[in-house]
């Protein structure tokens, strides 16, 4: 199990690289670590930068089972039907807030063999996918919080500690 990187560590703001070599032991190990760590921390999803490695891989809980999505991209989102969901993030302990995102999305991704697949997510799962794919672009949910439900003061302190001046 890996240590979770917490904000304002700069790794969380870096753009992740595409995975090309699906047989690379580092990539295979990264998938296993993501799954193990997400299950141990009881998260709904975990992105590779959160364990310190900037590759486009995320583990997401589907029907209580951890599934790995490699090079995930949103190819369609419902722009007209949005939902406000309370989000948290393992990289932001004690911080929760409402975030507005599309109620349904279609993702293209590669599985652990490199095979391209489509996935349609709606409701809470759509929020999870958008949150995790944001991580792979260096975007964080605090950028999008409409209203804090917990930890607003802590977040403001952390943002001021982020020495690059960016959130
Ligand atoms: Co997160």
PDB file of C-alpha atoms and ligand atoms in Angstrom:
ATOM      1  CA  UNK A   1       0.000   0.000   0.000  1.00  0.00           C
ATOM      2  CA  UNK A   2       1.245   3.470  -0.902  1.00  0.00           C
ATOM      3  CA  UNK A   3       1.274   6.709   1.007  1.00  0.00           C
ATOM      4  CA  UNK A   4      -1.322   9.247  -0.127  1.00  0.00           C
ATOM      5  CA  UNK A   5       0.086  12.541  -1.352  1.00  0.00           C
ATOM      6  CA  UNK A   6      -1.797  15.448   0.173  1.00  0.00           C
ATOM      7  CA  UNK A   7      -2.311  19.021  -1.006  1.00  0.00           C
ATOM      8  CA  UNK A   8      -0.400  21.331  -1.500  1.00  0.00           C
ATOM      9  CA  UNK A   9       2.207  18.837  -2.803  1.00  0.00           C
ATOM     10  CA  UNK A  10       3.077  19.973  -6.338  1.00  0.00           C
ATOM     11  CA  UNK A  11       2.718  16.446  -7.745  1.00  0.00           C
ATOM     12  CA  UNK A  12      -1.048  16.939  -7.565  1.00  0.00           C
ATOM     13  CA  UNK A  13      -0.823  19.916  -9.950  1.00  0.00           C
ATOM     14  CA  UNK A  14       1.286  18.140 -12.586  1.00  0.00           C
ATOM     15  CA  UNK A  15      -0.279  16.818 -15.780  1.00  0.00           C
ATOM     16  CA  UNK A  16      -0.019  13.043 -15.984  1.00  0.00           C
ATOM     17  CA  UNK A  17       1.576  11.215 -18.911  1.00  0.00           C
ATOM     18  CA  UNK A  18      -0.191   8.774 -21.202  1.00  0.00           C
ATOM     19  CA  UNK A  19       0.502   5.092 -20.685  1.00  0.00           C
ATOM     20  CA  UNK A  20       1.908   3.446 -23.838  1.00  0.00           C
ATOM     21  CA  UNK A  21       3.643   0.358 -22.530  1.00  0.00           C
ATOM     22  CA  UNK A  22       1.087  -1.875 -20.879  1.00  0.00           C
ATOM     23  CA  UNK A  23       3.726  -4.538 -20.103  1.00  0.00           C
ATOM     24  CA  UNK A  24       5.984  -2.175 -18.185  1.00  0.00           C
ATOM     25  CA  UNK A  25       6.381  -3.635 -14.659  1.00  0.00           C
ATOM     26  CA  UNK A  26       6.233  -0.111 -13.215  1.00  0.00           C
ATOM     27  CA  UNK A  27       2.823   0.421 -14.837  1.00  0.00           C
ATOM     28  CA  UNK A  28       1.537  -2.971 -13.688  1.00  0.00           C
ATOM     29  CA  UNK A  29       2.767  -2.320 -10.157  1.00  0.00           C
ATOM     30  CA  UNK A  30       1.190   1.137 -10.177  1.00  0.00           C
ATOM     31  CA  UNK A  31      -2.220  -0.379 -10.977  1.00  0.00           C
ATOM     32  CA  UNK A  32      -1.936  -2.830  -8.099  1.00  0.00           C
ATOM     33  CA  UNK A  33      -0.840  -0.124  -5.696  1.00  0.00           C
ATOM     34  CA  UNK A  34      -3.743   2.120  -6.729  1.00  0.00           C
ATOM     35  CA  UNK A  35      -6.254  -0.664  -6.127  1.00  0.00           C
ATOM     36  CA  UNK A  36      -4.743  -1.714  -2.803  1.00  0.00           C
ATOM     37  CA  UNK A  37      -4.452   1.833  -1.517  1.00  0.00           C
ATOM     38  CA  UNK A  38      -7.945   2.870  -2.636  1.00  0.00           C
ATOM     39  CA  UNK A  39      -9.511  -0.160  -0.919  1.00  0.00           C
ATOM     40  CA  UNK A  40      -7.450   0.320   2.249  1.00  0.00           C
ATOM     41  CA  UNK A  41      -8.417   4.003   2.452  1.00  0.00           C
ATOM     42  CA  UNK A  42     -12.026   3.209   1.539  1.00  0.00           C
ATOM     43  CA  UNK A  43     -12.104   5.741  -1.315  1.00  0.00           C
ATOM     44  CA  UNK A  44     -14.517   5.744  -4.262  1.00  0.00           C
ATOM     45  CA  UNK A  45     -11.624   6.466  -6.599  1.00  0.00           C
ATOM     46  CA  UNK A  46      -7.900   7.150  -6.577  1.00  0.00           C
ATOM     47  CA  UNK A  47      -5.696   8.651  -9.283  1.00  0.00           C
ATOM     48  CA  UNK A  48      -2.008   7.822  -9.814  1.00  0.00           C
ATOM     49  CA  UNK A  49      -0.694  11.314  -8.907  1.00  0.00           C
ATOM     50  CA  UNK A  50      -2.275  10.836  -5.482  1.00  0.00           C
ATOM     51  CA  UNK A  51       0.283   8.106  -4.805  1.00  0.00           C
ATOM     52  CA  UNK A  52       3.046  10.199  -6.321  1.00  0.00           C
ATOM     53  CA  UNK A  53       3.222   8.969  -9.923  1.00  0.00           C
ATOM     54  CA  UNK A  54       2.072  11.127 -12.824  1.00  0.00           C
ATOM     55  CA  UNK A  55       0.651   8.538 -15.185  1.00  0.00           C
ATOM     56  CA  UNK A  56      -2.890   8.543 -16.564  1.00  0.00           C
ATOM     57  CA  UNK A  57      -4.283   5.751 -14.447  1.00  0.00           C
ATOM     58  CA  UNK A  58      -7.160   5.786 -12.019  1.00  0.00           C
ATOM     59  CA  UNK A  59      -8.829   3.122  -9.908  1.00  0.00           C
ATOM     60  CA  UNK A  60     -12.567   3.492  -9.410  1.00  0.00           C
ATOM     61  CA  UNK A  61     -14.934   1.456  -7.290  1.00  0.00           C
ATOM     62  CA  UNK A  62     -17.656  -0.179  -9.393  1.00  0.00           C
ATOM     63  CA  UNK A  63     -20.175  -2.397  -7.599  1.00  0.00           C
ATOM     64  CA  UNK A  64     -17.784  -2.517  -4.642  1.00  0.00           C
ATOM     65  CA  UNK A  65     -14.981  -3.816  -6.883  1.00  0.00           C
ATOM     66  CA  UNK A  66     -11.892  -1.814  -7.817  1.00  0.00           C
ATOM     67  CA  UNK A  67     -11.498  -1.324 -11.572  1.00  0.00           C
ATOM     68  CA  UNK A  68      -8.563   0.320 -13.308  1.00  0.00           C
ATOM     69  CA  UNK A  69      -9.081   2.873 -16.103  1.00  0.00           C
ATOM     70  CA  UNK A  70      -6.011   3.758 -18.167  1.00  0.00           C
ATOM     71  CA  UNK A  71      -5.754   6.913 -20.319  1.00  0.00           C
ATOM     72  CA  UNK A  72      -9.394   7.769 -19.541  1.00  0.00           C
ATOM     73  CA  UNK A  73     -10.962  10.627 -21.452  1.00  0.00           C
ATOM     74  CA  UNK A  74     -14.429  12.082 -21.395  1.00  0.00           C
ATOM     75  CA  UNK A  75     -15.781  11.926 -24.935  1.00  0.00           C
ATOM     76  CA  UNK A  76     -19.264  13.150 -24.091  1.00  0.00           C
ATOM     77  CA  UNK A  77     -20.859  14.883 -21.186  1.00  0.00           C
ATOM     78  CA  UNK A  78     -24.346  16.100 -20.563  1.00  0.00           C
ATOM     79  CA  UNK A  79     -23.926  19.890 -20.505  1.00  0.00           C
ATOM     80  CA  UNK A  80     -27.577  20.549 -19.771  1.00  0.00           C
ATOM     81  CA  UNK A  81     -28.185  18.187 -16.910  1.00  0.00           C
ATOM     82  CA  UNK A  82     -25.872  18.940 -14.000  1.00  0.00           C
ATOM     83  CA  UNK A  83     -25.867  17.795 -10.402  1.00  0.00           C
ATOM     84  CA  UNK A  84     -24.523  19.254  -7.186  1.00  0.00           C
ATOM     85  CA  UNK A  85     -22.776  16.500  -5.188  1.00  0.00           C
ATOM     86  CA  UNK A  86     -20.790  16.679  -1.965  1.00  0.00           C
ATOM     87  CA  UNK A  87     -17.213  15.658  -2.740  1.00  0.00           C
ATOM     88  CA  UNK A  88     -14.199  14.818  -0.670  1.00  0.00           C
ATOM     89  CA  UNK A  89     -10.740  13.657  -1.701  1.00  0.00           C
ATOM     90  CA  UNK A  90      -8.132  11.455  -0.015  1.00  0.00           C
ATOM     91  CA  UNK A  91      -5.561  14.168  -0.802  1.00  0.00           C
ATOM     92  CA  UNK A  92      -7.645  16.695   1.189  1.00  0.00           C
ATOM     93  CA  UNK A  93      -8.418  15.073   4.551  1.00  0.00           C
ATOM     94  CA  UNK A  94     -11.225  16.804   6.433  1.00  0.00           C
ATOM     95  CA  UNK A  95     -12.329  18.916   3.462  1.00  0.00           C
ATOM     96  CA  UNK A  96     -15.732  18.529   1.818  1.00  0.00           C
ATOM     97  CA  UNK A  97     -17.762  20.672  -0.509  1.00  0.00           C
ATOM     98  CA  UNK A  98     -20.482  20.776  -3.099  1.00  0.00           C
ATOM     99  CA  UNK A  99     -19.323  20.564  -6.703  1.00  0.00           C
ATOM    100  CA  UNK A 100     -21.457  20.971  -9.816  1.00  0.00           C
ATOM    101  CA  UNK A 101     -20.725  18.477 -12.584  1.00  0.00           C
ATOM    102  CA  UNK A 102     -22.483  16.733 -15.438  1.00  0.00           C
ATOM    103  CA  UNK A 103     -24.988  14.112 -14.410  1.00  0.00           C
ATOM    104  CA  UNK A 104     -23.801  11.675 -17.050  1.00  0.00           C
ATOM    105  CA  UNK A 105     -20.607  11.152 -19.001  1.00  0.00           C
ATOM    106  CA  UNK A 106     -19.190   8.724 -21.543  1.00  0.00           C
ATOM    107  CA  UNK A 107     -15.563   7.732 -21.082  1.00  0.00           C
ATOM    108  CA  UNK A 108     -13.133   6.136 -23.496  1.00  0.00           C
ATOM    109  CA  UNK A 109     -10.301   4.313 -21.755  1.00  0.00           C
ATOM    110  CA  UNK A 110      -7.913   1.391 -22.075  1.00  0.00           C
ATOM    111  CA  UNK A 111      -8.005  -1.678 -19.858  1.00  0.00           C
ATOM    112  CA  UNK A 112      -4.891  -3.285 -18.358  1.00  0.00           C
ATOM    113  CA  UNK A 113      -4.251  -5.068 -21.686  1.00  0.00           C
ATOM    114  CA  UNK A 114      -4.377  -1.806 -23.617  1.00  0.00           C
ATOM    115  CA  UNK A 115      -7.748  -2.593 -25.169  1.00  0.00           C
ATOM    116  CA  UNK A 116      -9.964   0.460 -25.859  1.00  0.00           C
ATOM    117  CA  UNK A 117     -13.348   0.437 -24.161  1.00  0.00           C
ATOM    118  CA  UNK A 118     -16.274   2.767 -23.540  1.00  0.00           C
ATOM    119  CA  UNK A 119     -18.015   3.322 -20.250  1.00  0.00           C
ATOM    120  CA  UNK A 120     -21.119   5.330 -19.457  1.00  0.00           C
ATOM    121  CA  UNK A 121     -21.489   6.675 -15.944  1.00  0.00           C
ATOM    122  CA  UNK A 122     -24.348   8.570 -14.338  1.00  0.00           C
ATOM    123  CA  UNK A 123     -25.216   9.932 -10.926  1.00  0.00           C
ATOM    124  CA  UNK A 124     -22.565   9.625  -8.212  1.00  0.00           C
ATOM    125  CA  UNK A 125     -20.364   7.539 -10.500  1.00  0.00           C
ATOM    126  CA  UNK A 126     -20.341  10.319 -13.110  1.00  0.00           C
ATOM    127  CA  UNK A 127     -19.069  12.705 -10.419  1.00  0.00           C
ATOM    128  CA  UNK A 128     -16.363  10.211  -9.421  1.00  0.00           C
ATOM    129  CA  UNK A 129     -15.133   9.858 -13.028  1.00  0.00           C
ATOM    130  CA  UNK A 130     -15.011  13.623 -13.561  1.00  0.00           C
ATOM    131  CA  UNK A 131     -13.180  14.118 -10.241  1.00  0.00           C
ATOM    132  CA  UNK A 132     -10.583  11.411 -11.032  1.00  0.00           C
ATOM    133  CA  UNK A 133     -10.007  12.494 -14.639  1.00  0.00           C
ATOM    134  CA  UNK A 134      -9.465  16.036 -13.338  1.00  0.00           C
ATOM    135  CA  UNK A 135      -6.673  14.651 -11.115  1.00  0.00           C
ATOM    136  CA  UNK A 136      -4.876  13.365 -14.224  1.00  0.00           C
ATOM    137  CA  UNK A 137      -4.905  16.922 -15.617  1.00  0.00           C
ATOM    138  CA  UNK A 138      -3.665  18.460 -12.363  1.00  0.00           C
ATOM    139  CA  UNK A 139      -7.108  19.862 -11.592  1.00  0.00           C
ATOM    140  CA  UNK A 140      -8.437  19.587  -8.081  1.00  0.00           C
ATOM    141  CA  UNK A 141     -11.941  19.638  -6.640  1.00  0.00           C
ATOM    142  CA  UNK A 142     -11.181  22.667  -4.455  1.00  0.00           C
ATOM    143  CA  UNK A 143     -11.016  24.674  -7.713  1.00  0.00           C
ATOM    144  CA  UNK A 144     -14.675  23.854  -8.288  1.00  0.00           C
ATOM    145  CA  UNK A 145     -16.279  23.896  -4.852  1.00  0.00           C
ATOM    146  CA  UNK A 146     -19.466  25.960  -4.949  1.00  0.00           C
ATOM    147  CA  UNK A 147     -20.017  25.727  -1.201  1.00  0.00           C
ATOM    148  CA  UNK A 148     -17.860  24.147   1.486  1.00  0.00           C
ATOM    149  CA  UNK A 149     -19.585  21.695   3.818  1.00  0.00           C
ATOM    150  CA  UNK A 150     -16.462  21.070   5.930  1.00  0.00           C
ATOM    151  CA  UNK A 151     -12.949  22.473   6.228  1.00  0.00           C
ATOM    152  CA  UNK A 152     -13.201  25.846   4.470  1.00  0.00           C
ATOM    153  CA  UNK A 153     -10.719  27.475   6.868  1.00  0.00           C
ATOM    154  CA  UNK A 154      -8.189  24.620   6.546  1.00  0.00           C
ATOM    155  CA  UNK A 155      -8.431  24.867   2.764  1.00  0.00           C
ATOM    156  CA  UNK A 156      -7.763  28.600   2.738  1.00  0.00           C
ATOM    157  CA  UNK A 157      -4.647  28.020   4.872  1.00  0.00           C
ATOM    158  CA  UNK A 158      -3.434  25.262   2.564  1.00  0.00           C
ATOM    159  CA  UNK A 159      -4.009  27.399  -0.521  1.00  0.00           C
ATOM    160  CA  UNK A 160      -1.914  30.190   0.987  1.00  0.00           C
ATOM    161  CA  UNK A 161       0.798  27.604   1.740  1.00  0.00           C
ATOM    162  CA  UNK A 162       0.912  26.506  -1.900  1.00  0.00           C
ATOM    163  CA  UNK A 163       4.059  28.488  -2.626  1.00  0.00           C
ATOM    164  CA  UNK A 164       3.534  28.765  -6.367  1.00  0.00           C
ATOM    165  CA  UNK A 165       0.567  30.988  -5.667  1.00  0.00           C
ATOM    166  CA  UNK A 166      -1.728  28.734  -7.639  1.00  0.00           C
ATOM    167  CA  UNK A 167      -4.529  26.718  -6.193  1.00  0.00           C
TER     168      UNK A 167
HETATM  169 CO1  LIG B   1      -9.489  13.266  -5.377  1.00  0.00          CO
END
